[in-house]
Structures are given as C-alpha cells and as structure tokens.
mmCIF file of C-alpha atoms in Angstrom:
data_model
loop_
_atom_site.group_PDB
_atom_site.id
_atom_site.type_symbol
_atom_site.label_atom_id
_atom_site.label_comp_id
_atom_site.label_asym_id
_atom_site.label_seq_id
_atom_site.Cartn_x
_atom_site.Cartn_y
_atom_site.Cartn_z
ATOM 1 C CA MET A 1 0.000 0.000 0.000
ATOM 2 C CA GLU A 2 1.559 3.279 -1.147
ATOM 3 C CA PHE A 3 0.482 6.625 0.286
ATOM 4 C CA MET A 4 1.959 10.088 0.735
ATOM 5 C CA THR A 5 3.314 10.952 4.161
ATOM 6 C CA ASP A 6 5.180 14.169 3.348
ATOM 7 C CA PRO A 7 3.140 17.245 4.437
ATOM 8 C CA MET A 8 4.673 19.576 1.824
ATOM 9 C CA GLY A 9 4.033 17.031 -0.935
ATOM 10 C CA ILE A 10 0.432 16.627 0.210
ATOM 11 C CA GLU A 11 -0.035 20.423 0.265
ATOM 12 C CA THR A 12 1.360 20.840 -3.250
ATOM 13 C CA ARG A 13 -0.617 17.931 -4.700
ATOM 14 C CA SER A 14 -3.804 19.188 -3.052
ATOM 15 C CA MET A 15 -3.374 22.666 -4.562
ATOM 16 C CA GLU A 16 -2.829 21.114 -7.999
ATOM 17 C CA ILE A 17 -6.068 19.148 -7.717
ATOM 18 C CA ILE A 18 -8.029 22.210 -6.574
ATOM 19 C CA ALA A 19 -6.531 24.657 -9.128
ATOM 20 C CA PRO A 20 -8.875 23.819 -12.062
ATOM 21 C CA TYR A 21 -11.881 24.756 -9.907
ATOM 22 C CA LEU A 22 -10.446 28.228 -9.272
ATOM 23 C CA LYS A 23 -9.309 29.123 -12.764
ATOM 24 C CA ASN A 24 -12.334 31.248 -13.698
ATOM 25 C CA LEU A 25 -12.376 33.225 -10.460
ATOM 26 C CA ASN A 26 -9.507 35.645 -11.215
ATOM 27 C CA LEU A 27 -7.975 35.229 -7.766
ATOM 28 C CA ASN A 28 -4.598 36.669 -6.851
ATOM 29 C CA GLU A 29 -1.967 34.404 -5.358
ATOM 30 C CA GLU A 30 -2.940 35.037 -1.736
ATOM 31 C CA ALA A 31 -6.661 34.540 -2.305
ATOM 32 C CA THR A 32 -5.826 31.338 -4.193
ATOM 33 C CA LYS A 33 -4.015 30.038 -1.105
ATOM 34 C CA VAL A 34 -6.957 30.891 1.148
ATOM 35 C CA TYR A 35 -9.518 29.336 -1.223
ATOM 36 C CA SER A 36 -7.381 26.203 -1.614
ATOM 37 C CA ARG A 37 -7.037 25.635 2.112
ATOM 38 C CA MET A 38 -10.753 26.194 2.700
ATOM 39 C CA ILE A 39 -11.662 23.755 -0.072
ATOM 40 C CA HIS A 40 -9.141 21.225 1.227
ATOM 41 C CA ALA A 41 -10.466 21.535 4.800
ATOM 42 C CA ALA A 42 -13.953 20.635 3.577
ATOM 43 C CA GLY A 43 -12.863 18.153 0.911
ATOM 44 C CA ASP A 44 -15.454 19.926 -1.213
ATOM 45 C CA VAL A 45 -14.684 21.764 -4.469
ATOM 46 C CA GLU A 46 -18.160 23.334 -4.466
ATOM 47 C CA TYR A 47 -16.827 25.795 -1.901
ATOM 48 C CA SER A 48 -15.221 27.554 -4.874
ATOM 49 C CA SER A 49 -18.612 29.064 -5.700
ATOM 50 C CA VAL A 50 -19.684 30.043 -2.171
ATOM 51 C CA ILE A 51 -16.553 31.513 -0.581
ATOM 52 C CA ARG A 52 -16.851 35.284 -0.152
ATOM 53 C CA ILE A 53 -13.711 37.308 0.555
ATOM 54 C CA HIS A 54 -14.116 41.071 1.003
ATOM 55 C CA PRO A 55 -11.521 42.831 -1.229
ATOM 56 C CA GLN A 56 -9.598 44.214 1.761
ATOM 57 C CA ALA A 57 -9.953 41.246 4.104
ATOM 58 C CA ILE A 58 -6.667 39.408 3.491
ATOM 59 C CA GLU A 59 -4.655 42.653 3.575
ATOM 60 C CA MET A 60 -6.304 43.735 6.846
ATOM 61 C CA ALA A 61 -5.735 40.315 8.407
ATOM 62 C CA LYS A 62 -2.060 40.340 7.389
ATOM 63 C CA ASN A 63 -1.521 43.822 8.816
ATOM 64 C CA ALA A 64 -3.230 42.906 12.072
ATOM 65 C CA LEU A 65 -1.199 39.705 12.406
ATOM 66 C CA LYS A 66 2.034 41.600 11.713
ATOM 67 C CA LYS A 67 1.151 43.926 14.587
ATOM 68 C CA GLY A 68 0.769 40.886 16.865
ATOM 69 C CA CYS A 69 -3.036 40.949 17.101
ATOM 70 C CA ASN A 70 -4.912 38.316 19.058
ATOM 71 C CA ILE A 71 -7.581 36.024 17.646
ATOM 72 C CA TYR A 72 -10.938 35.593 19.391
ATOM 73 C CA THR A 73 -13.006 32.485 18.639
ATOM 74 C CA ASP A 74 -16.559 31.341 19.366
ATOM 75 C CA VAL A 75 -15.759 27.690 20.103
ATOM 76 C CA GLU A 76 -12.881 25.577 21.417
ATOM 77 C CA MET A 77 -12.539 23.629 18.162
ATOM 78 C CA VAL A 78 -11.561 26.829 16.331
ATOM 79 C CA ARG A 79 -9.119 27.743 19.096
ATOM 80 C CA THR A 80 -7.648 24.236 18.962
ATOM 81 C CA GLY A 81 -7.134 24.189 15.199
ATOM 82 C CA ILE A 82 -5.345 27.528 14.876
ATOM 83 C CA ASN A 83 -1.556 27.144 14.643
ATOM 84 C CA LYS A 84 -0.714 28.770 17.963
ATOM 85 C CA LYS A 85 3.034 28.398 17.604
ATOM 86 C CA LYS A 86 2.912 30.299 14.321
ATOM 87 C CA LEU A 87 0.589 32.912 15.811
ATOM 88 C CA ALA A 88 2.914 33.377 18.789
ATOM 89 C CA SER A 89 5.786 33.955 16.344
ATOM 90 C CA PHE A 90 3.893 37.088 15.231
ATOM 91 C CA GLY A 91 3.203 38.026 18.858
ATOM 92 C CA GLY A 92 -0.454 37.011 19.116
ATOM 93 C CA MET A 93 -2.537 34.445 20.998
ATOM 94 C CA VAL A 94 -5.986 32.854 20.714
ATOM 95 C CA GLU A 95 -8.732 33.213 23.276
ATOM 96 C CA CYS A 96 -12.083 31.435 23.593
ATOM 97 C CA LEU A 97 -14.517 32.077 26.459
ATOM 98 C CA ILE A 98 -17.284 29.589 25.657
ATOM 99 C CA ALA A 99 -16.378 27.412 28.657
ATOM 100 C CA SER A 100 -15.881 30.314 31.082
ATOM 101 C CA PRO A 101 -18.109 30.073 34.195
ATOM 102 C CA GLU A 102 -18.493 33.865 34.189
ATOM 103 C CA VAL A 103 -19.778 33.784 30.614
ATOM 104 C CA ALA A 104 -22.232 31.028 31.571
ATOM 105 C CA LYS A 105 -23.504 33.265 34.364
ATOM 106 C CA ILE A 106 -23.908 36.298 32.059
ATOM 107 C CA ALA A 107 -25.739 34.149 29.496
ATOM 108 C CA LYS A 108 -28.178 32.941 32.160
ATOM 109 C CA THR A 109 -28.769 36.394 33.665
ATOM 110 C CA GLU A 110 -29.239 38.096 30.291
ATOM 111 C CA GLY A 111 -31.153 35.235 28.650
ATOM 112 C CA ILE A 112 -28.696 35.029 25.728
ATOM 113 C CA THR A 113 -26.534 32.212 24.340
ATOM 114 C CA ARG A 114 -23.099 31.562 25.822
ATOM 115 C CA SER A 115 -21.600 32.370 22.410
ATOM 116 C CA MET A 116 -23.185 35.835 22.510
ATOM 117 C CA ALA A 117 -22.139 36.393 26.114
ATOM 118 C CA ALA A 118 -18.575 35.381 25.224
ATOM 119 C CA MET A 119 -18.364 37.964 22.419
ATOM 120 C CA ARG A 120 -19.840 40.627 24.707
ATOM 121 C CA GLN A 121 -17.293 39.675 27.353
ATOM 122 C CA PHE A 122 -14.382 40.100 24.893
ATOM 123 C CA GLY A 123 -15.680 43.632 24.303
ATOM 124 C CA GLU A 124 -12.877 46.164 23.728
ATOM 125 C CA LYS A 125 -10.363 43.371 23.139
ATOM 126 C CA LEU A 126 -12.011 42.759 19.760
ATOM 127 C CA ASP A 127 -10.819 46.170 18.557
ATOM 128 C CA GLY A 128 -8.068 45.605 15.991
ATOM 129 C CA ALA A 129 -8.214 41.845 16.518
ATOM 130 C CA ILE A 130 -9.263 38.962 14.290
ATOM 131 C CA VAL A 131 -12.618 37.375 15.118
ATOM 132 C CA ALA A 132 -12.918 33.742 13.980
ATOM 133 C CA ILE A 133 -16.371 32.191 14.234
ATOM 134 C CA GLY A 134 -16.875 28.598 13.084
ATOM 135 C CA ASN A 135 -20.028 27.528 14.794
ATOM 136 C CA ALA A 136 -22.466 29.953 16.366
ATOM 137 C CA PRO A 137 -24.681 32.285 14.313
ATOM 138 C CA THR A 138 -25.525 34.119 17.541
ATOM 139 C CA ALA A 139 -21.842 34.968 18.121
ATOM 140 C CA LEU A 140 -21.727 36.530 14.670
ATOM 141 C CA TYR A 141 -24.911 38.550 15.286
ATOM 142 C CA GLU A 142 -23.436 39.785 18.557
ATOM 143 C CA VAL A 143 -20.251 41.043 16.868
ATOM 144 C CA LEU A 144 -22.323 42.869 14.224
ATOM 145 C CA HIS A 145 -24.384 44.412 17.028
ATOM 146 C CA LEU A 146 -21.254 45.433 18.971
ATOM 147 C CA MET A 147 -19.876 47.226 15.903
ATOM 148 C CA GLU A 148 -23.166 49.062 15.388
ATOM 149 C CA THR A 149 -23.514 50.210 18.986
ATOM 150 C CA THR A 150 -19.896 50.879 20.026
ATOM 151 C CA SER A 151 -16.641 52.031 18.453
ATOM 152 C CA ILE A 152 -15.212 48.490 18.593
ATOM 153 C CA ARG A 153 -13.836 47.485 15.186
ATOM 154 C CA PRO A 154 -12.137 44.118 14.640
ATOM 155 C CA ALA A 155 -9.477 44.165 11.891
ATOM 156 C CA VAL A 156 -11.392 41.442 10.061
ATOM 157 C CA ILE A 157 -14.196 38.992 10.768
ATOM 158 C CA ILE A 158 -13.843 35.396 9.688
ATOM 159 C CA GLY A 159 -17.483 34.448 10.127
ATOM 160 C CA ILE A 160 -18.288 30.905 9.035
ATOM 161 C CA PRO A 161 -21.078 29.367 11.155
ATOM 162 C CA VAL A 162 -22.503 26.136 9.761
ATOM 163 C CA GLY A 163 -25.897 24.459 9.615
ATOM 164 C CA PHE A 164 -29.544 24.828 8.744
ATOM 165 C CA VAL A 165 -30.866 27.034 11.507
ATOM 166 C CA GLY A 166 -29.708 30.622 11.254
ATOM 167 C CA ALA A 167 -26.188 30.073 9.866
ATOM 168 C CA ALA A 168 -26.901 31.187 6.277
ATOM 169 C CA GLU A 169 -28.920 34.169 7.540
ATOM 170 C CA SER A 170 -26.170 35.262 9.934
ATOM 171 C CA LYS A 171 -23.587 35.163 7.151
ATOM 172 C CA GLU A 172 -25.875 37.166 4.859
ATOM 173 C CA GLN A 173 -26.134 39.786 7.601
ATOM 174 C CA LEU A 174 -22.347 39.770 7.939
ATOM 175 C CA MET A 175 -21.985 40.592 4.243
ATOM 176 C CA LYS A 176 -24.662 43.296 4.418
ATOM 177 C CA ARG A 177 -23.940 44.958 7.734
ATOM 178 C CA SER A 178 -20.304 44.412 8.666
ATOM 179 C CA LEU A 179 -18.402 47.650 9.219
ATOM 180 C CA VAL A 180 -15.095 45.838 8.665
ATOM 181 C CA PRO A 181 -13.817 43.410 5.983
ATOM 182 C CA TYR A 182 -14.906 39.793 6.272
ATOM 183 C CA ILE A 183 -14.289 36.293 4.952
ATOM 184 C CA THR A 184 -17.283 33.979 4.848
ATOM 185 C CA VAL A 185 -19.120 31.183 3.020
ATOM 186 C CA ALA A 186 -22.578 31.849 1.580
ATOM 187 C CA GLY A 187 -25.279 29.316 2.495
ATOM 188 C CA THR A 188 -25.403 26.488 5.006
ATOM 189 C CA LYS A 189 -21.857 25.133 4.641
ATOM 190 C CA GLY A 190 -18.953 26.113 6.892
ATOM 191 C CA GLY A 191 -17.711 25.122 10.343
ATOM 192 C CA SER A 192 -14.690 25.158 12.593
ATOM 193 C CA PRO A 193 -12.080 23.645 10.250
ATOM 194 C CA ILE A 194 -13.080 26.107 7.519
ATOM 195 C CA ALA A 195 -12.638 29.095 9.854
ATOM 196 C CA VAL A 196 -9.358 27.576 11.055
ATOM 197 C CA SER A 197 -8.125 27.037 7.492
ATOM 198 C CA VAL A 198 -8.580 30.742 6.705
ATOM 199 C CA VAL A 199 -6.554 31.864 9.729
ATOM 200 C CA ASN A 200 -3.767 29.361 9.105
ATOM 201 C CA ALA A 201 -3.654 30.107 5.356
ATOM 202 C CA ILE A 202 -3.151 33.834 5.982
ATOM 203 C CA MET A 203 -0.443 33.133 8.577
ATOM 204 C CA TYR A 204 1.398 30.871 6.117
ATOM 205 C CA VAL A 205 1.119 33.514 3.356
ATOM 206 C CA LEU A 206 2.623 36.044 5.732
ATOM 207 C CA ASP A 207 5.263 33.644 7.009
ATOM 208 C CA ASN A 208 6.510 32.924 3.489
ATOM 209 C CA LYS A 209 7.243 36.628 3.058
ATOM 210 C CA ARG A 210 9.350 37.050 6.196
ATOM 211 C CA MET B 1 -33.493 40.847 14.180
ATOM 212 C CA GLU B 2 -35.070 37.577 15.303
ATOM 213 C CA PHE B 3 -33.061 34.396 15.667
ATOM 214 C CA MET B 4 -33.254 31.135 17.605
ATOM 215 C CA THR B 5 -31.122 30.862 20.718
ATOM 216 C CA ASP B 6 -32.606 27.704 22.242
ATOM 217 C CA PRO B 7 -30.334 24.666 21.583
ATOM 218 C CA MET B 8 -33.180 22.115 21.739
ATOM 219 C CA GLY B 9 -35.278 24.215 19.364
ATOM 220 C CA ILE B 10 -32.346 24.512 16.950
ATOM 221 C CA GLU B 11 -31.760 20.730 17.110
ATOM 222 C CA THR B 12 -35.409 19.938 16.399
ATOM 223 C CA ARG B 13 -35.722 22.465 13.569
ATOM 224 C CA SER B 14 -32.481 21.215 12.025
ATOM 225 C CA MET B 15 -33.696 17.606 12.042
ATOM 226 C CA GLU B 16 -36.965 18.703 10.383
ATOM 227 C CA ILE B 17 -35.070 20.449 7.592
ATOM 228 C CA ILE B 18 -32.792 17.444 7.021
ATOM 229 C CA ALA B 19 -35.555 14.783 7.199
ATOM 230 C CA PRO B 20 -36.711 15.030 3.530
ATOM 231 C CA TYR B 21 -33.180 14.179 2.365
ATOM 232 C CA LEU B 22 -33.212 10.950 4.375
ATOM 233 C CA LYS B 23 -36.664 9.655 3.525
ATOM 234 C CA ASN B 24 -35.579 7.212 0.809
ATOM 235 C CA LEU B 25 -32.737 5.703 2.823
ATOM 236 C CA ASN B 26 -34.780 3.414 5.107
ATOM 237 C CA LEU B 27 -32.842 4.426 8.209
ATOM 238 C CA ASN B 28 -33.891 3.367 11.677
ATOM 239 C CA GLU B 29 -34.303 6.013 14.384
ATOM 240 C CA GLU B 30 -30.726 5.798 15.639
ATOM 241 C CA ALA B 31 -29.129 5.951 12.197
ATOM 242 C CA THR B 32 -31.388 8.911 11.408
ATOM 243 C CA LYS B 33 -29.957 10.750 14.417
ATOM 244 C CA VAL B 34 -26.386 10.006 13.343
ATOM 245 C CA TYR B 35 -27.027 11.031 9.722
ATOM 246 C CA SER B 36 -28.779 14.224 10.834
ATOM 247 C CA ARG B 37 -25.954 15.329 13.085
ATOM 248 C CA MET B 38 -23.335 14.575 10.422
ATOM 249 C CA ILE B 39 -25.282 16.552 7.810
ATOM 250 C CA HIS B 40 -25.811 19.413 10.253
ATOM 251 C CA ALA B 41 -22.105 19.504 11.175
ATOM 252 C CA ALA B 42 -21.213 19.967 7.496
ATOM 253 C CA GLY B 43 -24.204 22.116 6.582
ATOM 254 C CA ASP B 44 -24.366 19.889 3.541
ATOM 255 C CA VAL B 45 -27.340 17.681 2.627
ATOM 256 C CA GLU B 46 -25.290 15.884 -0.007
ATOM 257 C CA TYR B 47 -23.737 13.900 2.827
ATOM 258 C CA SER B 48 -26.967 11.866 2.771
ATOM 259 C CA SER B 49 -25.620 10.016 -0.275
ATOM 260 C CA VAL B 50 -22.042 9.453 0.918
ATOM 261 C CA ILE B 51 -22.378 8.454 4.580
ATOM 262 C CA ARG B 52 -21.587 4.759 5.094
ATOM 263 C CA ILE B 53 -22.617 3.076 8.341
ATOM 264 C CA HIS B 54 -21.743 -0.596 8.778
ATOM 265 C CA PRO B 55 -24.909 -2.446 9.932
ATOM 266 C CA GLN B 56 -23.427 -3.257 13.352
ATOM 267 C CA ALA B 57 -21.507 -0.022 13.942
ATOM 268 C CA ILE B 58 -24.000 1.939 16.042
ATOM 269 C CA GLU B 59 -24.813 -1.095 18.200
ATOM 270 C CA MET B 60 -21.116 -1.842 18.782
ATOM 271 C CA ALA B 61 -20.401 1.790 19.643
ATOM 272 C CA LYS B 62 -23.306 1.888 22.099
ATOM 273 C CA ASN B 63 -22.182 -1.313 23.814
ATOM 274 C CA ALA B 64 -18.602 -0.090 24.079
ATOM 275 C CA LEU B 65 -19.687 3.282 25.489
ATOM 276 C CA LYS B 66 -21.944 1.541 28.035
ATOM 277 C CA LYS B 67 -18.914 -0.426 29.211
ATOM 278 C CA GLY B 68 -17.042 2.869 29.716
ATOM 279 C CA CYS B 69 -14.706 2.552 26.725
ATOM 280 C CA ASN B 70 -12.227 5.290 25.893
ATOM 281 C CA ILE B 71 -12.064 7.163 22.601
ATOM 282 C CA TYR B 72 -8.767 7.576 20.733
ATOM 283 C CA THR B 73 -8.461 10.396 18.191
ATOM 284 C CA ASP B 74 -5.949 11.371 15.516
ATOM 285 C CA VAL B 75 -6.057 15.141 16.058
ATOM 286 C CA GLU B 76 -6.734 17.612 18.858
ATOM 287 C CA MET B 77 -9.753 19.111 17.080
ATOM 288 C CA VAL B 78 -11.585 15.777 17.340
ATOM 289 C CA ARG B 79 -10.606 15.440 20.993
ATOM 290 C CA THR B 80 -11.802 18.984 21.651
ATOM 291 C CA GLY B 81 -15.190 18.544 19.995
ATOM 292 C CA ILE B 82 -16.223 15.339 21.743
ATOM 293 C CA ASN B 83 -18.565 15.962 24.689
ATOM 294 C CA LYS B 84 -16.178 14.873 27.423
ATOM 295 C CA LYS B 85 -18.615 15.453 30.276
ATOM 296 C CA LYS B 86 -21.116 13.122 28.643
ATOM 297 C CA LEU B 87 -18.382 10.566 27.896
ATOM 298 C CA ALA B 88 -17.198 10.706 31.510
ATOM 299 C CA SER B 89 -20.785 10.002 32.617
ATOM 300 C CA PHE B 90 -20.408 6.616 30.883
ATOM 301 C CA GLY B 91 -16.967 6.139 32.419
ATOM 302 C CA GLY B 92 -14.762 6.914 29.412
ATOM 303 C CA MET B 93 -12.256 9.549 28.407
ATOM 304 C CA VAL B 94 -10.662 10.826 25.172
ATOM 305 C CA GLU B 95 -6.984 10.620 24.351
ATOM 306 C CA CYS B 96 -4.961 12.184 21.521
ATOM 307 C CA LEU B 97 -1.195 11.776 21.192
ATOM 308 C CA ILE B 98 -0.474 13.917 18.135
ATOM 309 C CA ALA B 99 1.323 16.550 20.235
ATOM 310 C CA SER B 100 3.260 14.046 22.368
ATOM 311 C CA PRO B 101 7.065 14.545 22.202
ATOM 312 C CA GLU B 102 7.541 10.776 22.414
ATOM 313 C CA VAL B 103 5.307 10.269 19.366
ATOM 314 C CA ALA B 104 7.277 12.949 17.492
ATOM 315 C CA LYS B 105 10.460 11.030 18.303
ATOM 316 C CA ILE B 106 9.013 7.687 17.116
ATOM 317 C CA ALA B 107 7.770 9.325 13.889
ATOM 318 C CA LYS B 108 11.229 10.706 13.187
ATOM 319 C CA THR B 109 13.053 7.467 13.988
ATOM 320 C CA GLU B 110 10.685 5.276 11.983
ATOM 321 C CA GLY B 111 10.197 7.731 9.118
ATOM 322 C CA ILE B 112 6.397 7.718 9.505
ATOM 323 C CA THR B 113 3.831 10.476 10.144
ATOM 324 C CA ARG B 114 3.073 11.573 13.707
ATOM 325 C CA SER B 115 -0.520 10.403 13.169
ATOM 326 C CA MET B 116 0.711 6.883 12.395
ATOM 327 C CA ALA B 117 3.128 6.903 15.322
ATOM 328 C CA ALA B 118 0.311 8.053 17.614
ATOM 329 C CA MET B 119 -1.919 5.127 16.608
ATOM 330 C CA ARG B 120 0.989 2.701 17.034
ATOM 331 C CA GLN B 121 1.660 4.200 20.457
ATOM 332 C CA PHE B 122 -1.969 3.647 21.556
ATOM 333 C CA GLY B 123 -1.463 -0.027 20.649
ATOM 334 C CA GLU B 124 -3.332 -2.393 22.979
ATOM 335 C CA LYS B 125 -5.429 0.462 24.345
ATOM 336 C CA LEU B 126 -7.341 0.483 21.051
ATOM 337 C CA ASP B 127 -8.742 -2.976 21.849
ATOM 338 C CA GLY B 128 -12.458 -2.572 22.617
ATOM 339 C CA ALA B 129 -12.208 1.203 22.266
ATOM 340 C CA ILE B 130 -13.675 3.670 19.783
ATOM 341 C CA VAL B 131 -11.224 5.108 17.258
ATOM 342 C CA ALA B 132 -12.262 8.515 15.880
ATOM 343 C CA ILE B 133 -10.215 9.839 12.966
ATOM 344 C CA GLY B 134 -11.154 13.192 11.429
ATOM 345 C CA ASN B 135 -8.053 14.255 9.607
ATOM 346 C CA ALA B 136 -5.205 11.898 8.800
ATOM 347 C CA PRO B 137 -5.481 9.151 6.168
ATOM 348 C CA THR B 138 -2.209 7.712 7.511
ATOM 349 C CA ALA B 139 -3.752 7.232 10.975
ATOM 350 C CA LEU B 140 -6.534 5.221 9.386
ATOM 351 C CA TYR B 141 -4.085 3.074 7.383
ATOM 352 C CA GLU B 142 -2.132 2.411 10.569
ATOM 353 C CA VAL B 143 -5.226 1.177 12.431
ATOM 354 C CA LEU B 144 -6.105 -1.141 9.513
ATOM 355 C CA HIS B 145 -2.528 -2.433 9.585
ATOM 356 C CA LEU B 146 -2.603 -2.947 13.370
ATOM 357 C CA MET B 147 -5.775 -5.043 13.062
ATOM 358 C CA GLU B 148 -4.221 -7.163 10.322
ATOM 359 C CA THR B 149 -0.973 -7.824 12.178
ATOM 360 C CA THR B 150 -2.095 -8.088 15.816
ATOM 361 C CA SER B 151 -5.143 -9.192 17.805
ATOM 362 C CA ILE B 152 -6.078 -5.572 18.560
ATOM 363 C CA ARG B 153 -9.742 -4.952 17.693
ATOM 364 C CA PRO B 154 -11.393 -1.587 18.323
ATOM 365 C CA ALA B 155 -15.146 -1.822 18.999
ATOM 366 C CA VAL B 156 -15.784 0.484 16.062
ATOM 367 C CA ILE B 157 -13.806 2.798 13.791
ATOM 368 C CA ILE B 158 -15.167 6.225 12.994
ATOM 369 C CA GLY B 159 -12.822 6.958 10.106
ATOM 370 C CA ILE B 160 -13.528 10.245 8.351
ATOM 371 C CA PRO B 161 -10.328 11.863 6.994
ATOM 372 C CA VAL B 162 -10.912 14.748 4.611
ATOM 373 C CA GLY B 163 -9.251 16.131 1.498
ATOM 374 C CA PHE B 164 -7.894 15.383 -1.937
ATOM 375 C CA VAL B 165 -4.699 13.490 -1.211
ATOM 376 C CA GLY B 166 -5.315 9.998 0.119
ATOM 377 C CA ALA B 167 -8.463 10.604 2.167
ATOM 378 C CA ALA B 168 -10.935 8.967 -0.222
ATOM 379 C CA GLU B 169 -8.539 6.030 -0.791
ATOM 380 C CA SER B 170 -8.040 5.493 2.948
ATOM 381 C CA LYS B 171 -11.794 5.392 3.536
ATOM 382 C CA GLU B 172 -12.243 2.928 0.676
ATOM 383 C CA GLN B 173 -9.641 0.706 2.328
ATOM 384 C CA LEU B 174 -11.506 1.050 5.630
ATOM 385 C CA MET B 175 -14.698 -0.257 4.009
ATOM 386 C CA LYS B 176 -12.840 -3.096 2.260
ATOM 387 C CA ARG B 177 -10.405 -4.232 4.924
ATOM 388 C CA SER B 178 -11.716 -3.291 8.357
ATOM 389 C CA LEU B 179 -12.076 -6.281 10.674
ATOM 390 C CA VAL B 180 -14.528 -4.330 12.838
ATOM 391 C CA PRO B 181 -17.631 -2.201 12.084
ATOM 392 C CA TYR B 182 -17.050 1.337 10.840
ATOM 393 C CA ILE B 183 -18.739 4.652 10.145
ATOM 394 C CA THR B 184 -17.316 6.708 7.297
ATOM 395 C CA VAL B 185 -18.008 9.072 4.390
ATOM 396 C CA ALA B 186 -17.189 7.979 0.837
ATOM 397 C CA GLY B 187 -15.100 10.404 -1.212
ATOM 398 C CA THR B 188 -13.181 13.540 -0.338
ATOM 399 C CA LYS B 189 -15.573 15.081 2.203
ATOM 400 C CA GLY B 190 -15.260 14.643 5.964
ATOM 401 C CA GLY B 191 -13.204 16.176 8.732
ATOM 402 C CA SER B 192 -13.031 16.672 12.473
ATOM 403 C CA PRO B 193 -16.539 18.051 13.119
ATOM 404 C CA ILE B 194 -18.043 15.172 11.147
ATOM 405 C CA ALA B 195 -16.154 12.566 13.202
ATOM 406 C CA VAL B 196 -17.116 14.464 16.358
ATOM 407 C CA SER B 197 -20.780 14.600 15.333
ATOM 408 C CA VAL B 198 -20.902 10.798 15.043
ATOM 409 C CA VAL B 199 -19.475 10.256 18.526
ATOM 410 C CA ASN B 200 -21.726 12.843 20.124
ATOM 411 C CA ALA B 201 -24.835 11.603 18.270
ATOM 412 C CA ILE B 202 -24.330 8.053 19.544
ATOM 413 C CA MET B 203 -23.750 9.291 23.101
ATOM 414 C CA TYR B 204 -26.985 11.318 22.951
ATOM 415 C CA VAL B 205 -28.908 8.316 21.575
ATOM 416 C CA LEU B 206 -27.615 6.260 24.481
ATOM 417 C CA ASP B 207 -28.210 8.989 27.026
ATOM 418 C CA ASN B 208 -31.868 9.313 26.030
ATOM 419 C CA LYS B 209 -32.350 5.646 26.910
ATOM 420 C CA ARG B 210 -30.909 5.838 30.416
#
C-alpha cells in the first residue's frame, strides 16, 4: 500500500487538484491560497462558488497579524485548530470564552446564548483583533451588534457558522452589515475547520514573506 | 433581528429540515440521528448520499460506550469537539497523542507520520475502544494495519479523513479491509466536526435511553 506521508508534498498535490476549480475566479496568489485551504479543509470543491472574501480582508488580516493581534473564537474547536506556535511567532494568541463560568452566568442572567455572552465579554479586546467564528450564528450577530452600537472594530471577521438554523442568515447579515472586511461562506456550509483554514492560510502567506 | 437561541429548538428544527433528504434511505431512528448530526455539522445535505454506516456499527459503539470505553483520536480538534462530560458520565475519556514529544520522536526514527506513530503508540489500548479519525489518512491506514498484524480490535472505527490526497482512498480501504464495524463518508468530504458529530450523536442516543 503506497500513500503520501510528506506534508509539503500533500499540500502541493492538493493545490494542484483544486486549481482547475479556481481558474475562472480571477484570484490573486494570496486569495488562491486561502480558497485552496478552505476547499481542502472541507474536501469539497463546491466551496469555490460560495466563498466570499471582502476585497480588503486578506490585507487587513495580514496587517493585524504583523502587529501581533490576538484572535478571538466562538468555540474551542476553532481555538484548537489555529496554529498557535505560528501565531505566537507574530506576537499574538488565541482566546475562547465559551467554557468560562463567568460567561455562563452572564448568558443565564441576560437570557442570551453563551456564544453571545462570550463575544460581549471580549468587548474592547475585539478592537483591531481577528474574530474567527466557526459555529455559532448568535456569536456573529453579537459582533455585528457590537460594531453598530460601540466604536469596537475588529481588523477582520472570519465568520463561518454552519448548519440549517440561522447560519446562512447570519452570514448574509455579515456581508450586508459588517463595518469591517470579512471572509465567509454563503449558504449552510462552513464550520470550525473552515474558519481555522482561513486563519492558518493567511499566517502561512505572511510567514513565506518574512 | 429575530433568531433562535434555544439549543433544543435549533436541534429539532435542524432535524426537520434534514428529514426530507433521508426519507428514501430506510434508516432506523438511531441511524437517522447520526445522519442528521453529520449533515448538520457539514451544513451539507449531499452527505446523505455518501455516509456509510456498517450495519453493526452503532450497536457496537453503544455497547462499548456503556462499558465505559475510551475514545482515541488522531487530532486535537476531534478530541476537543467530543462531549467529554457526557463521555465521563459513561466512564470513558478521550486521548490524543499527536502533540506528544515521544510520538514525534518515534515518527522521526521510523520515518512515519506523527498520526501513524500516535496510533501505534496507543497499541493495545485500542482494543475494545472507539477510534475517531477526522483528519489523517495515515492514521486510518495504521489502524487497519494494526488489526491485520495483531489481535487488537477496536469496537468500532469512525474513520472520516478529509481532502484530496489519500483521504478517499483510505476510507475505501476502511470499508474493504476493516475487521470491525465502521462509520465513514465515501469520497473527499469529511473532517473533524463530522467525526465528532458521530461520537456525540451516539452518546446522545444512548443517554436518552438511560
């Protein structure tokens, strides 16, 4: 039984297989890397038609990372998947508050989801940071609401909730209402590894230029 | 802006939306739950045609969980996503060795991937346990090889690597060669949240019967 075990070989081969599905999209080199990693993370070439990258999103994310920004996530799986060693090399760290007892208390008192309470709890920290949401539509709504009611402005929002109840709607709202650049996936598809793949792709792009 | 924040309501609504895509598959109630959670985790109804559940897999997984079996994963994202509180209520725990320095050393010495070395390192522990693979084709190959060369028999293999380089082939081998029941997804799709959704779905099925 022969199979590839070399990570760089797998990466290269994967990009070759995905390339034909991107050829009509007029993507620059960096966007191609982001698309390829998202498609690879889902094992689904149909992502090529539903990925939505705001024209300034990759640039804003790169600048924020270079300044050592932190990344704030809705769920532990997104926190887990982000390459924290690489992020630390830029000076940043990842935080997730979904399991925080204080957040659970706020959620109960205010009658909101823990994901919403977590975003509210991050508050000012979100300013200039990267927000990476891979699961909860309500977390995404809360960030949109925070931007509309305060001066908090993340550098970029990677907003990719998944599923059939509210996810597509929340991502539509992100594209309509966000006051900062975003990366998302139209429709019901998405999830933690897709959000993770965006963050890691942009870090690798940046790393290759150091 | 109105949106659902009640987890049980979201679960019920999601299953209603997915139900029409399952109606020609003749699934029993438990398989329906597993399919629904997998489809929800991907936000992709096309999973209904590529999910493959060995006839004895759910039963074997339930029996193993009832006996307090552990779950062994290939990557941290799968470990993170599994409901560990629920698993502990049955007496089990989750282990992942991908970040173990000892595994890194074995991988280097033997010239194999860390995912393979991790599975080899679990060794006898895999006997009677649940194996949940959401990322690495090589981890899946290693488990197949272990079964063929030793008396180690997991209770069930949830083998759902994702991507365009080796994932589909590894899952085909799982269906052909596995000496124990399996749950998988044919083709390139899959990933950590899909593997996680299977484990959690079966725990919830079991929990509802306690």
